[in-house]
Amino acid sequence: MILLTTSTGAKHIILLGAPGAGKGTQATVLSELQDIPHVSSGDLFRDNLKRETPLGLQAKSYMEKGELVPDDVTVAMVHDRLNQPDCDSKGVILDGFPRTVEQARALGKVLQQDGKKIDLVVYIQVPEDVLVQRLTGRWICRACQTVYHTLHNPPRTAAECDACGGELYQRSDDRPETVQNRLNVYFEQTLPLVDFYQEKGLLREMDGQQDIETVGTALLEVIQAKQPR
Ligand code: AP5
Ligand code: MG
């Protein structure tokens, strides 16, 4: 995760970690606690896909295979979102972006132009076997988006949401063969960001294998301390 501050005091936070590391889980809670917009590049793509926009249709084939959507498309999409008033005044919790060194460089330039900068990067670490188990067991409610896990948090009735009775579905990229490709892509294209931000003195590492609440508490401490190592 990357913490950025601006002269206006807005906070800009980016979560860094593998697919299944818990970026979305933590960003959702953090966003409420800190009143900072949560921007997930994956959610933006999925929303476009659902609405069958040209951007969504462009991203579809990459997402289904677990490949990254091209940098120029992704950077433009996130840039547009960052320019919206809520992000401008409050900052942002970025989840799933940047995911390549090129995206990180583009983000740095965009922020610099707006008088903002990255203050802190927190990298949420989880072993590969745990990531695979988390992703392949995940089911989501179509109606209210509640997340279940076949082993750790199963619904009371198979394929039905406990909270609202909605239908549960599996993300198409959570199928085992696609999960492995997403992880391979992560190790090749996203992991270099750890060195990239470490060299800038911004990186903080975090054990993402602990339970959700413990990770959340640790994360909050890091953000409140705002002390890059
Ligand atoms: P995206 O939507 O970003 O997916 P991802 O990061 O690959 O994977 P997840 O969202 O599953 O990981 P997460 O870390 O958010 O974990 P979560 O909190 O959900 O990207 C999807 C696709 O879009 C990409 O493959 C690519 O095609 C495209 N894309 C997106 N961004 C892009 C970019 N910047 N550039 C190019 N292409 C891009 O948790 C996972 C599961 O684990 C859940 O079931 C959760 O309940 C559970 N869990 C979480 N934390 C814990 C814990 N501490 N203990 C136990 N279980 C936990
Ligand atoms: Mg996510």
PDB file of C-alpha atoms and ligand atoms in Angstrom:
ATOM      1  CA  MET A   1       0.000   0.000   0.000  1.00  0.00           C
ATOM      2  CA  ILE A   2       1.256   3.463  -0.851  1.00  0.00           C
ATOM      3  CA  LEU A   3       0.421   6.537   1.192  1.00  0.00           C
ATOM      4  CA  LEU A   4       0.565   9.900  -0.502  1.00  0.00           C
ATOM      5  CA  THR A   5      -0.101  13.276   1.021  1.00  0.00           C
ATOM      6  CA  THR A   6      -0.691  16.616  -0.589  1.00  0.00           C
ATOM      7  CA  SER A   7      -0.450  20.174   0.535  1.00  0.00           C
ATOM      8  CA  THR A   8      -4.235  20.054   1.090  1.00  0.00           C
ATOM      9  CA  GLY A   9      -3.816  17.178   3.558  1.00  0.00           C
ATOM     10  CA  ALA A  10      -5.604  14.659   1.318  1.00  0.00           C
ATOM     11  CA  LYS A  11      -4.314  11.097   1.705  1.00  0.00           C
ATOM     12  CA  HIS A  12      -3.459   8.948  -1.296  1.00  0.00           C
ATOM     13  CA  ILE A  13      -3.065   5.264  -0.500  1.00  0.00           C
ATOM     14  CA  ILE A  14      -2.228   2.413  -2.860  1.00  0.00           C
ATOM     15  CA  LEU A  15      -2.458  -1.262  -1.941  1.00  0.00           C
ATOM     16  CA  LEU A  16       0.291  -3.454  -3.346  1.00  0.00           C
ATOM     17  CA  GLY A  17       0.053  -7.233  -3.244  1.00  0.00           C
ATOM     18  CA  ALA A  18      -0.714 -10.379  -5.208  1.00  0.00           C
ATOM     19  CA  PRO A  19      -4.172 -11.419  -6.396  1.00  0.00           C
ATOM     20  CA  GLY A  20      -5.898 -12.636  -3.222  1.00  0.00           C
ATOM     21  CA  ALA A  21      -3.594 -10.727  -0.856  1.00  0.00           C
ATOM     22  CA  GLY A  22      -6.620  -8.897   0.581  1.00  0.00           C
ATOM     23  CA  LYS A  23      -6.220  -5.513  -1.123  1.00  0.00           C
ATOM     24  CA  GLY A  24      -9.931  -5.127  -1.847  1.00  0.00           C
ATOM     25  CA  THR A  25     -10.977  -6.456   1.567  1.00  0.00           C
ATOM     26  CA  GLN A  26      -8.739  -4.013   3.424  1.00  0.00           C
ATOM     27  CA  ALA A  27      -9.367  -1.071   1.102  1.00  0.00           C
ATOM     28  CA  THR A  28     -13.122  -1.332   1.617  1.00  0.00           C
ATOM     29  CA  VAL A  29     -12.816  -1.083   5.408  1.00  0.00           C
ATOM     30  CA  LEU A  30     -10.093   1.540   5.311  1.00  0.00           C
ATOM     31  CA  SER A  31     -12.094   3.692   2.936  1.00  0.00           C
ATOM     32  CA  GLU A  32     -14.974   3.849   5.428  1.00  0.00           C
ATOM     33  CA  LEU A  33     -12.737   4.394   8.443  1.00  0.00           C
ATOM     34  CA  GLN A  34     -10.664   7.136   6.860  1.00  0.00           C
ATOM     35  CA  ASP A  35     -13.341   8.602   4.573  1.00  0.00           C
ATOM     36  CA  ILE A  36     -11.116   8.284   1.524  1.00  0.00           C
ATOM     37  CA  PRO A  37     -12.480   7.012  -1.828  1.00  0.00           C
ATOM     38  CA  HIS A  38     -11.504   3.430  -2.698  1.00  0.00           C
ATOM     39  CA  VAL A  39     -10.503   3.029  -6.338  1.00  0.00           C
ATOM     40  CA  SER A  40      -9.947  -0.507  -7.614  1.00  0.00           C
ATOM     41  CA  SER A  41      -8.791  -0.800 -11.224  1.00  0.00           C
ATOM     42  CA  GLY A  42     -10.287  -4.323 -11.332  1.00  0.00           C
ATOM     43  CA  ASP A  43     -13.676  -3.025 -10.117  1.00  0.00           C
ATOM     44  CA  LEU A  44     -13.580  -0.217 -12.686  1.00  0.00           C
ATOM     45  CA  PHE A  45     -12.940  -2.770 -15.445  1.00  0.00           C
ATOM     46  CA  ARG A  46     -15.667  -5.121 -14.124  1.00  0.00           C
ATOM     47  CA  ASP A  47     -18.140  -2.226 -13.984  1.00  0.00           C
ATOM     48  CA  ASN A  48     -17.338  -1.322 -17.599  1.00  0.00           C
ATOM     49  CA  LEU A  49     -17.669  -4.964 -18.585  1.00  0.00           C
ATOM     50  CA  LYS A  50     -21.092  -5.221 -16.949  1.00  0.00           C
ATOM     51  CA  ARG A  51     -22.263  -2.090 -18.786  1.00  0.00           C
ATOM     52  CA  GLU A  52     -20.680  -3.405 -22.011  1.00  0.00           C
ATOM     53  CA  THR A  53     -18.839  -0.144 -22.651  1.00  0.00           C
ATOM     54  CA  PRO A  54     -16.073  -0.082 -25.301  1.00  0.00           C
ATOM     55  CA  LEU A  55     -13.524  -0.027 -22.451  1.00  0.00           C
ATOM     56  CA  GLY A  56     -15.128  -3.068 -20.826  1.00  0.00           C
ATOM     57  CA  LEU A  57     -15.193  -4.974 -24.101  1.00  0.00           C
ATOM     58  CA  GLN A  58     -11.551  -4.068 -24.679  1.00  0.00           C
ATOM     59  CA  ALA A  59     -10.569  -5.348 -21.215  1.00  0.00           C
ATOM     60  CA  LYS A  60     -12.681  -8.527 -21.338  1.00  0.00           C
ATOM     61  CA  SER A  61     -10.318 -10.885 -23.151  1.00  0.00           C
ATOM     62  CA  TYR A  62      -7.346  -9.890 -20.972  1.00  0.00           C
ATOM     63  CA  MET A  63      -9.270 -10.296 -17.728  1.00  0.00           C
ATOM     64  CA  GLU A  64     -10.695 -13.686 -18.677  1.00  0.00           C
ATOM     65  CA  LYS A  65      -7.191 -14.999 -19.296  1.00  0.00           C
ATOM     66  CA  GLY A  66      -5.741 -13.381 -16.179  1.00  0.00           C
ATOM     67  CA  GLU A  67      -3.523 -11.120 -18.286  1.00  0.00           C
ATOM     68  CA  LEU A  68      -2.996  -7.427 -17.614  1.00  0.00           C
ATOM     69  CA  VAL A  69      -4.985  -4.929 -19.657  1.00  0.00           C
ATOM     70  CA  PRO A  70      -2.514  -2.757 -21.667  1.00  0.00           C
ATOM     71  CA  ASP A  71      -0.891   0.035 -19.652  1.00  0.00           C
ATOM     72  CA  ASP A  72      -2.152   2.928 -21.789  1.00  0.00           C
ATOM     73  CA  VAL A  73      -5.792   1.864 -21.390  1.00  0.00           C
ATOM     74  CA  THR A  74      -5.416   1.247 -17.657  1.00  0.00           C
ATOM     75  CA  VAL A  75      -3.540   4.451 -16.894  1.00  0.00           C
ATOM     76  CA  ALA A  76      -6.111   6.568 -18.784  1.00  0.00           C
ATOM     77  CA  MET A  77      -8.995   4.910 -16.907  1.00  0.00           C
ATOM     78  CA  VAL A  78      -7.454   5.430 -13.460  1.00  0.00           C
ATOM     79  CA  HIS A  79      -6.353   8.965 -14.344  1.00  0.00           C
ATOM     80  CA  ASP A  80      -9.958   9.861 -15.200  1.00  0.00           C
ATOM     81  CA  ARG A  81     -11.117   8.528 -11.864  1.00  0.00           C
ATOM     82  CA  LEU A  82      -8.406  10.403  -9.946  1.00  0.00           C
ATOM     83  CA  ASN A  83      -9.542  13.637 -11.571  1.00  0.00           C
ATOM     84  CA  GLN A  84     -12.998  13.375 -10.023  1.00  0.00           C
ATOM     85  CA  PRO A  85     -13.723  15.823  -7.192  1.00  0.00           C
ATOM     86  CA  ASP A  86     -13.858  13.284  -4.342  1.00  0.00           C
ATOM     87  CA  CYS A  87     -10.328  12.036  -5.069  1.00  0.00           C
ATOM     88  CA  ASP A  88      -9.087  15.547  -5.614  1.00  0.00           C
ATOM     89  CA  SER A  89     -10.206  16.725  -2.175  1.00  0.00           C
ATOM     90  CA  LYS A  90      -9.881  13.574  -0.031  1.00  0.00           C
ATOM     91  CA  GLY A  91      -7.195  11.566  -1.831  1.00  0.00           C
ATOM     92  CA  VAL A  92      -7.604   7.922  -2.762  1.00  0.00           C
ATOM     93  CA  ILE A  93      -7.020   4.339  -1.712  1.00  0.00           C
ATOM     94  CA  LEU A  94      -5.749   2.706  -4.898  1.00  0.00           C
ATOM     95  CA  ASP A  95      -6.202  -1.081  -5.086  1.00  0.00           C
ATOM     96  CA  GLY A  96      -4.686  -3.095  -7.926  1.00  0.00           C
ATOM     97  CA  PHE A  97      -2.985  -0.077  -9.504  1.00  0.00           C
ATOM     98  CA  PRO A  98      -0.148   0.431 -10.313  1.00  0.00           C
ATOM     99  CA  ARG A  99       0.609  -3.091 -11.469  1.00  0.00           C
ATOM    100  CA  THR A 100       3.621  -2.510 -13.705  1.00  0.00           C
ATOM    101  CA  VAL A 101       6.661  -0.261 -13.438  1.00  0.00           C
ATOM    102  CA  GLU A 102       5.323   1.701 -16.413  1.00  0.00           C
ATOM    103  CA  GLN A 103       2.031   2.315 -14.590  1.00  0.00           C
ATOM    104  CA  ALA A 104       3.935   3.353 -11.460  1.00  0.00           C
ATOM    105  CA  ARG A 105       5.986   5.867 -13.444  1.00  0.00           C
ATOM    106  CA  ALA A 106       2.849   7.226 -15.117  1.00  0.00           C
ATOM    107  CA  LEU A 107       1.151   7.584 -11.735  1.00  0.00           C
ATOM    108  CA  GLY A 108       4.155   9.412 -10.323  1.00  0.00           C
ATOM    109  CA  LYS A 109       4.023  11.913 -13.196  1.00  0.00           C
ATOM    110  CA  VAL A 110       0.284  12.485 -12.871  1.00  0.00           C
ATOM    111  CA  LEU A 111       0.559  13.099  -9.141  1.00  0.00           C
ATOM    112  CA  GLN A 112       3.537  15.390  -9.539  1.00  0.00           C
ATOM    113  CA  GLN A 113       1.602  17.512 -12.026  1.00  0.00           C
ATOM    114  CA  ASP A 114      -1.092  17.937  -9.375  1.00  0.00           C
ATOM    115  CA  GLY A 115       1.393  18.778  -6.606  1.00  0.00           C
ATOM    116  CA  LYS A 116       0.967  15.383  -4.929  1.00  0.00           C
ATOM    117  CA  LYS A 117       3.478  12.670  -4.099  1.00  0.00           C
ATOM    118  CA  ILE A 118       3.798   9.156  -2.794  1.00  0.00           C
ATOM    119  CA  ASP A 119       4.738   9.000   0.885  1.00  0.00           C
ATOM    120  CA  LEU A 120       4.373   5.358   1.793  1.00  0.00           C
ATOM    121  CA  VAL A 121       4.040   1.947   0.158  1.00  0.00           C
ATOM    122  CA  VAL A 122       2.730  -1.033   2.119  1.00  0.00           C
ATOM    123  CA  TYR A 123       3.229  -4.399   0.511  1.00  0.00           C
ATOM    124  CA  ILE A 124       0.777  -7.057   1.768  1.00  0.00           C
ATOM    125  CA  GLN A 125       2.532 -10.423   1.644  1.00  0.00           C
ATOM    126  CA  VAL A 126       0.764 -13.795   1.492  1.00  0.00           C
ATOM    127  CA  PRO A 127       2.298 -17.178   0.515  1.00  0.00           C
ATOM    128  CA  GLU A 128       1.324 -18.537  -2.903  1.00  0.00           C
ATOM    129  CA  ASP A 129      -0.537 -21.639  -1.656  1.00  0.00           C
ATOM    130  CA  VAL A 130      -2.742 -19.463   0.564  1.00  0.00           C
ATOM    131  CA  LEU A 131      -3.464 -17.111  -2.353  1.00  0.00           C
ATOM    132  CA  VAL A 132      -4.588 -20.017  -4.536  1.00  0.00           C
ATOM    133  CA  GLN A 133      -6.866 -21.334  -1.804  1.00  0.00           C
ATOM    134  CA  ARG A 134      -8.409 -17.901  -1.144  1.00  0.00           C
ATOM    135  CA  LEU A 135      -9.131 -17.217  -4.812  1.00  0.00           C
ATOM    136  CA  THR A 136     -10.417 -20.594  -5.961  1.00  0.00           C
ATOM    137  CA  GLY A 137     -12.816 -20.842  -2.969  1.00  0.00           C
ATOM    138  CA  ARG A 138     -14.307 -17.334  -3.319  1.00  0.00           C
ATOM    139  CA  TRP A 139     -18.000 -16.835  -4.175  1.00  0.00           C
ATOM    140  CA  ILE A 140     -19.704 -13.426  -4.357  1.00  0.00           C
ATOM    141  CA  CYS A 141     -23.341 -12.339  -4.100  1.00  0.00           C
ATOM    142  CA  ARG A 142     -24.586 -10.840  -7.364  1.00  0.00           C
ATOM    143  CA  ALA A 143     -26.998  -8.567  -5.512  1.00  0.00           C
ATOM    144  CA  CYS A 144     -25.149  -7.207  -2.454  1.00  0.00           C
ATOM    145  CA  GLN A 145     -21.515  -8.223  -3.238  1.00  0.00           C
ATOM    146  CA  THR A 146     -21.032 -10.081   0.087  1.00  0.00           C
ATOM    147  CA  VAL A 147     -17.990 -12.355  -0.247  1.00  0.00           C
ATOM    148  CA  TYR A 148     -18.012 -16.032   0.877  1.00  0.00           C
ATOM    149  CA  HIS A 149     -15.418 -18.780   0.896  1.00  0.00           C
ATOM    150  CA  THR A 150     -16.238 -22.448   0.429  1.00  0.00           C
ATOM    151  CA  LEU A 151     -13.936 -23.469   3.319  1.00  0.00           C
ATOM    152  CA  HIS A 152     -13.540 -20.452   5.625  1.00  0.00           C
ATOM    153  CA  ASN A 153     -16.872 -18.666   5.318  1.00  0.00           C
ATOM    154  CA  PRO A 154     -19.441 -20.834   3.513  1.00  0.00           C
ATOM    155  CA  PRO A 155     -23.025 -19.585   3.014  1.00  0.00           C
ATOM    156  CA  ARG A 156     -25.706 -21.382   5.062  1.00  0.00           C
ATOM    157  CA  THR A 157     -27.439 -22.495   1.849  1.00  0.00           C
ATOM    158  CA  ALA A 158     -25.283 -23.461  -1.128  1.00  0.00           C
ATOM    159  CA  ALA A 159     -25.179 -20.798  -3.871  1.00  0.00           C
ATOM    160  CA  GLU A 160     -27.432 -18.391  -1.906  1.00  0.00           C
ATOM    161  CA  CYS A 161     -26.441 -15.241  -0.005  1.00  0.00           C
ATOM    162  CA  ASP A 162     -27.091 -15.346   3.764  1.00  0.00           C
ATOM    163  CA  ALA A 163     -27.558 -11.586   3.847  1.00  0.00           C
ATOM    164  CA  CYS A 164     -30.046 -11.031   1.011  1.00  0.00           C
ATOM    165  CA  GLY A 165     -30.830 -14.401  -0.607  1.00  0.00           C
ATOM    166  CA  GLY A 166     -29.113 -13.286  -3.823  1.00  0.00           C
ATOM    167  CA  GLU A 167     -27.419 -15.685  -6.219  1.00  0.00           C
ATOM    168  CA  LEU A 168     -23.741 -16.417  -5.584  1.00  0.00           C
ATOM    169  CA  TYR A 169     -21.292 -16.479  -8.480  1.00  0.00           C
ATOM    170  CA  GLN A 170     -17.582 -17.198  -8.941  1.00  0.00           C
ATOM    171  CA  ARG A 171     -15.450 -14.546 -10.683  1.00  0.00           C
ATOM    172  CA  SER A 172     -14.546 -16.025 -14.078  1.00  0.00           C
ATOM    173  CA  ASP A 173     -10.859 -15.347 -13.327  1.00  0.00           C
ATOM    174  CA  ASP A 174     -11.070 -17.277 -10.008  1.00  0.00           C
ATOM    175  CA  ARG A 175     -11.129 -20.621 -11.845  1.00  0.00           C
ATOM    176  CA  PRO A 176      -7.989 -22.617 -10.975  1.00  0.00           C
ATOM    177  CA  GLU A 177      -6.297 -22.404 -14.403  1.00  0.00           C
ATOM    178  CA  THR A 178      -6.772 -18.624 -14.596  1.00  0.00           C
ATOM    179  CA  VAL A 179      -5.698 -18.100 -10.977  1.00  0.00           C
ATOM    180  CA  GLN A 180      -2.326 -19.678 -11.741  1.00  0.00           C
ATOM    181  CA  ASN A 181      -1.839 -17.385 -14.724  1.00  0.00           C
ATOM    182  CA  ARG A 182      -2.800 -14.317 -12.655  1.00  0.00           C
ATOM    183  CA  LEU A 183      -0.144 -15.285 -10.118  1.00  0.00           C
ATOM    184  CA  ASN A 184       2.476 -15.853 -12.819  1.00  0.00           C
ATOM    185  CA  VAL A 185       1.674 -12.450 -14.313  1.00  0.00           C
ATOM    186  CA  TYR A 186       1.914 -10.915 -10.843  1.00  0.00           C
ATOM    187  CA  PHE A 187       5.360 -12.401 -10.175  1.00  0.00           C
ATOM    188  CA  GLU A 188       6.668 -11.284 -13.573  1.00  0.00           C
ATOM    189  CA  GLN A 189       5.101  -7.850 -13.968  1.00  0.00           C
ATOM    190  CA  THR A 190       3.986  -6.523 -10.575  1.00  0.00           C
ATOM    191  CA  LEU A 191       6.522  -7.859  -8.079  1.00  0.00           C
ATOM    192  CA  PRO A 192       9.254  -5.548  -9.513  1.00  0.00           C
ATOM    193  CA  LEU A 193       7.258  -2.708  -7.927  1.00  0.00           C
ATOM    194  CA  VAL A 194       8.466  -3.883  -4.521  1.00  0.00           C
ATOM    195  CA  ASP A 195      12.060  -3.009  -5.478  1.00  0.00           C
ATOM    196  CA  PHE A 196      10.875   0.087  -7.343  1.00  0.00           C
ATOM    197  CA  TYR A 197       9.309   1.575  -4.211  1.00  0.00           C
ATOM    198  CA  GLN A 198      11.899   0.157  -1.819  1.00  0.00           C
ATOM    199  CA  GLU A 199      14.597   2.008  -3.735  1.00  0.00           C
ATOM    200  CA  LYS A 200      12.621   5.188  -3.198  1.00  0.00           C
ATOM    201  CA  GLY A 201      12.553   4.487   0.552  1.00  0.00           C
ATOM    202  CA  LEU A 202       8.774   4.212   0.582  1.00  0.00           C
ATOM    203  CA  LEU A 203       8.077   0.533   1.179  1.00  0.00           C
ATOM    204  CA  ARG A 204       6.562  -1.033   4.288  1.00  0.00           C
ATOM    205  CA  GLU A 205       5.942  -4.795   4.350  1.00  0.00           C
ATOM    206  CA  MET A 206       2.996  -6.415   6.068  1.00  0.00           C
ATOM    207  CA  ASP A 207       2.050  -9.994   6.909  1.00  0.00           C
ATOM    208  CA  GLY A 208      -1.230 -10.520   5.041  1.00  0.00           C
ATOM    209  CA  GLN A 209      -1.634 -14.094   6.243  1.00  0.00           C
ATOM    210  CA  GLN A 210      -3.125 -13.070   9.583  1.00  0.00           C
ATOM    211  CA  ASP A 211      -6.905 -12.798   9.964  1.00  0.00           C
ATOM    212  CA  ILE A 212      -8.668  -9.906   8.238  1.00  0.00           C
ATOM    213  CA  GLU A 213      -9.149  -7.854  11.400  1.00  0.00           C
ATOM    214  CA  THR A 214      -5.509  -8.207  12.504  1.00  0.00           C
ATOM    215  CA  VAL A 215      -4.251  -7.148   9.082  1.00  0.00           C
ATOM    216  CA  GLY A 216      -6.656  -4.199   9.159  1.00  0.00           C
ATOM    217  CA  THR A 217      -5.414  -3.033  12.550  1.00  0.00           C
ATOM    218  CA  ALA A 218      -1.784  -3.283  11.475  1.00  0.00           C
ATOM    219  CA  LEU A 219      -2.580  -1.390   8.300  1.00  0.00           C
ATOM    220  CA  LEU A 220      -4.244   1.417  10.176  1.00  0.00           C
ATOM    221  CA  GLU A 221      -1.235   1.743  12.466  1.00  0.00           C
ATOM    222  CA  VAL A 222       1.071   2.067   9.468  1.00  0.00           C
ATOM    223  CA  ILE A 223      -1.137   4.695   7.875  1.00  0.00           C
ATOM    224  CA  GLN A 224      -1.527   6.707  11.026  1.00  0.00           C
ATOM    225  CA  ALA A 225       2.196   6.575  11.725  1.00  0.00           C
ATOM    226  CA  LYS A 226       2.981   7.726   8.149  1.00  0.00           C
ATOM    227  CA  GLN A 227       6.555   6.721   8.827  1.00  0.00           C
ATOM    228  CA  PRO A 228       8.338   5.172   5.827  1.00  0.00           C
ATOM    229  CA  ARG A 229      11.117   2.848   6.927  1.00  0.00           C
TER     230      ARG A 229
HETATM  231  P1  AP5 B   1      -8.332  -7.201  -9.699  1.00  0.00           P
HETATM  232  O1  AP5 B   1      -9.766  -7.052  -9.588  1.00  0.00           O
HETATM  233  O2  AP5 B   1      -7.437  -6.128  -9.219  1.00  0.00           O
HETATM  234  O3  AP5 B   1      -7.970  -8.606  -9.039  1.00  0.00           O
HETATM  235  P2  AP5 B   1      -6.665  -9.179  -8.301  1.00  0.00           P
HETATM  236  O4  AP5 B   1      -5.899  -8.173  -7.573  1.00  0.00           O
HETATM  237  O5  AP5 B   1      -5.953  -9.991  -9.319  1.00  0.00           O
HETATM  238  O6  AP5 B   1      -7.297 -10.166  -7.287  1.00  0.00           O
HETATM  239  P3  AP5 B   1      -8.272  -9.928  -6.085  1.00  0.00           P
HETATM  240  O7  AP5 B   1      -9.147  -8.756  -6.298  1.00  0.00           O
HETATM  241  O8  AP5 B   1      -8.908 -11.224  -5.863  1.00  0.00           O
HETATM  242  O9  AP5 B   1      -7.242  -9.675  -4.898  1.00  0.00           O
HETATM  243  P4  AP5 B   1      -7.366  -8.799  -3.609  1.00  0.00           P
HETATM  244  O10 AP5 B   1      -5.985  -8.564  -3.129  1.00  0.00           O
HETATM  245  O11 AP5 B   1      -8.265  -7.628  -3.833  1.00  0.00           O
HETATM  246  O12 AP5 B   1      -8.060  -9.812  -2.592  1.00  0.00           O
HETATM  247  P5  AP5 B   1      -9.473  -9.742  -1.863  1.00  0.00           P
HETATM  248  O13 AP5 B   1      -9.490  -8.700  -0.824  1.00  0.00           O
HETATM  249  O14 AP5 B   1     -10.546  -9.723  -2.883  1.00  0.00           O
HETATM  250  O15 AP5 B   1      -7.918  -7.447 -11.224  1.00  0.00           O
HETATM  251  C1  AP5 B   1      -8.674  -8.310 -12.060  1.00  0.00           C
HETATM  252  C2  AP5 B   1      -8.149  -8.207 -13.494  1.00  0.00           C
HETATM  253  O16 AP5 B   1      -8.390  -6.874 -14.004  1.00  0.00           O
HETATM  254  C3  AP5 B   1      -6.641  -8.424 -13.680  1.00  0.00           C
HETATM  255  O17 AP5 B   1      -6.310  -9.798 -13.774  1.00  0.00           O
HETATM  256  C4  AP5 B   1      -6.401  -7.673 -14.993  1.00  0.00           C
HETATM  257  O18 AP5 B   1      -6.865  -8.410 -16.090  1.00  0.00           O
HETATM  258  C5  AP5 B   1      -7.293  -6.453 -14.819  1.00  0.00           C
HETATM  259  N1  AP5 B   1      -6.577  -5.363 -14.125  1.00  0.00           N
HETATM  260  C6  AP5 B   1      -6.896  -4.830 -12.916  1.00  0.00           C
HETATM  261  N2  AP5 B   1      -6.020  -3.870 -12.583  1.00  0.00           N
HETATM  262  C7  AP5 B   1      -5.136  -3.773 -13.607  1.00  0.00           C
HETATM  263  C8  AP5 B   1      -3.994  -2.978 -13.837  1.00  0.00           C
HETATM  264  N3  AP5 B   1      -3.567  -2.058 -12.951  1.00  0.00           N
HETATM  265  N4  AP5 B   1      -3.317  -3.160 -14.997  1.00  0.00           N
HETATM  266  C9  AP5 B   1      -3.726  -4.029 -15.917  1.00  0.00           C
HETATM  267  N5  AP5 B   1      -4.793  -4.853 -15.763  1.00  0.00           N
HETATM  268  C10 AP5 B   1      -5.493  -4.722 -14.598  1.00  0.00           C
HETATM  269  O19 AP5 B   1      -9.459 -11.162  -1.117  1.00  0.00           O
HETATM  270  C11 AP5 B   1      -9.449 -12.376  -1.857  1.00  0.00           C
HETATM  271  C12 AP5 B   1     -10.162 -13.458  -1.026  1.00  0.00           C
HETATM  272  O20 AP5 B   1      -9.418 -13.684   0.157  1.00  0.00           O
HETATM  273  C13 AP5 B   1     -11.577 -13.074  -0.567  1.00  0.00           C
HETATM  274  O21 AP5 B   1     -12.371 -14.199  -0.584  1.00  0.00           O
HETATM  275  C14 AP5 B   1     -11.359 -12.547   0.862  1.00  0.00           C
HETATM  276  O22 AP5 B   1     -12.487 -12.735   1.673  1.00  0.00           O
HETATM  277  C15 AP5 B   1     -10.207 -13.425   1.329  1.00  0.00           C
HETATM  278  N6  AP5 B   1      -9.325 -12.766   2.312  1.00  0.00           N
HETATM  279  C16 AP5 B   1      -8.829 -11.497   2.216  1.00  0.00           C
HETATM  280  N7  AP5 B   1      -8.029 -11.224   3.282  1.00  0.00           N
HETATM  281  C17 AP5 B   1      -8.006 -12.360   4.027  1.00  0.00           C
HETATM  282  C18 AP5 B   1      -7.365 -12.720   5.258  1.00  0.00           C
HETATM  283  N8  AP5 B   1      -6.550 -11.860   5.925  1.00  0.00           N
HETATM  284  N9  AP5 B   1      -7.568 -13.972   5.745  1.00  0.00           N
HETATM  285  C19 AP5 B   1      -8.375 -14.860   5.084  1.00  0.00           C
HETATM  286  N10 AP5 B   1      -9.034 -14.579   3.926  1.00  0.00           N
HETATM  287  C20 AP5 B   1      -8.843 -13.332   3.396  1.00  0.00           C
HETATM  288 MG    MG B   2      -9.452  -6.994  -5.486  1.00  0.00          MG
END
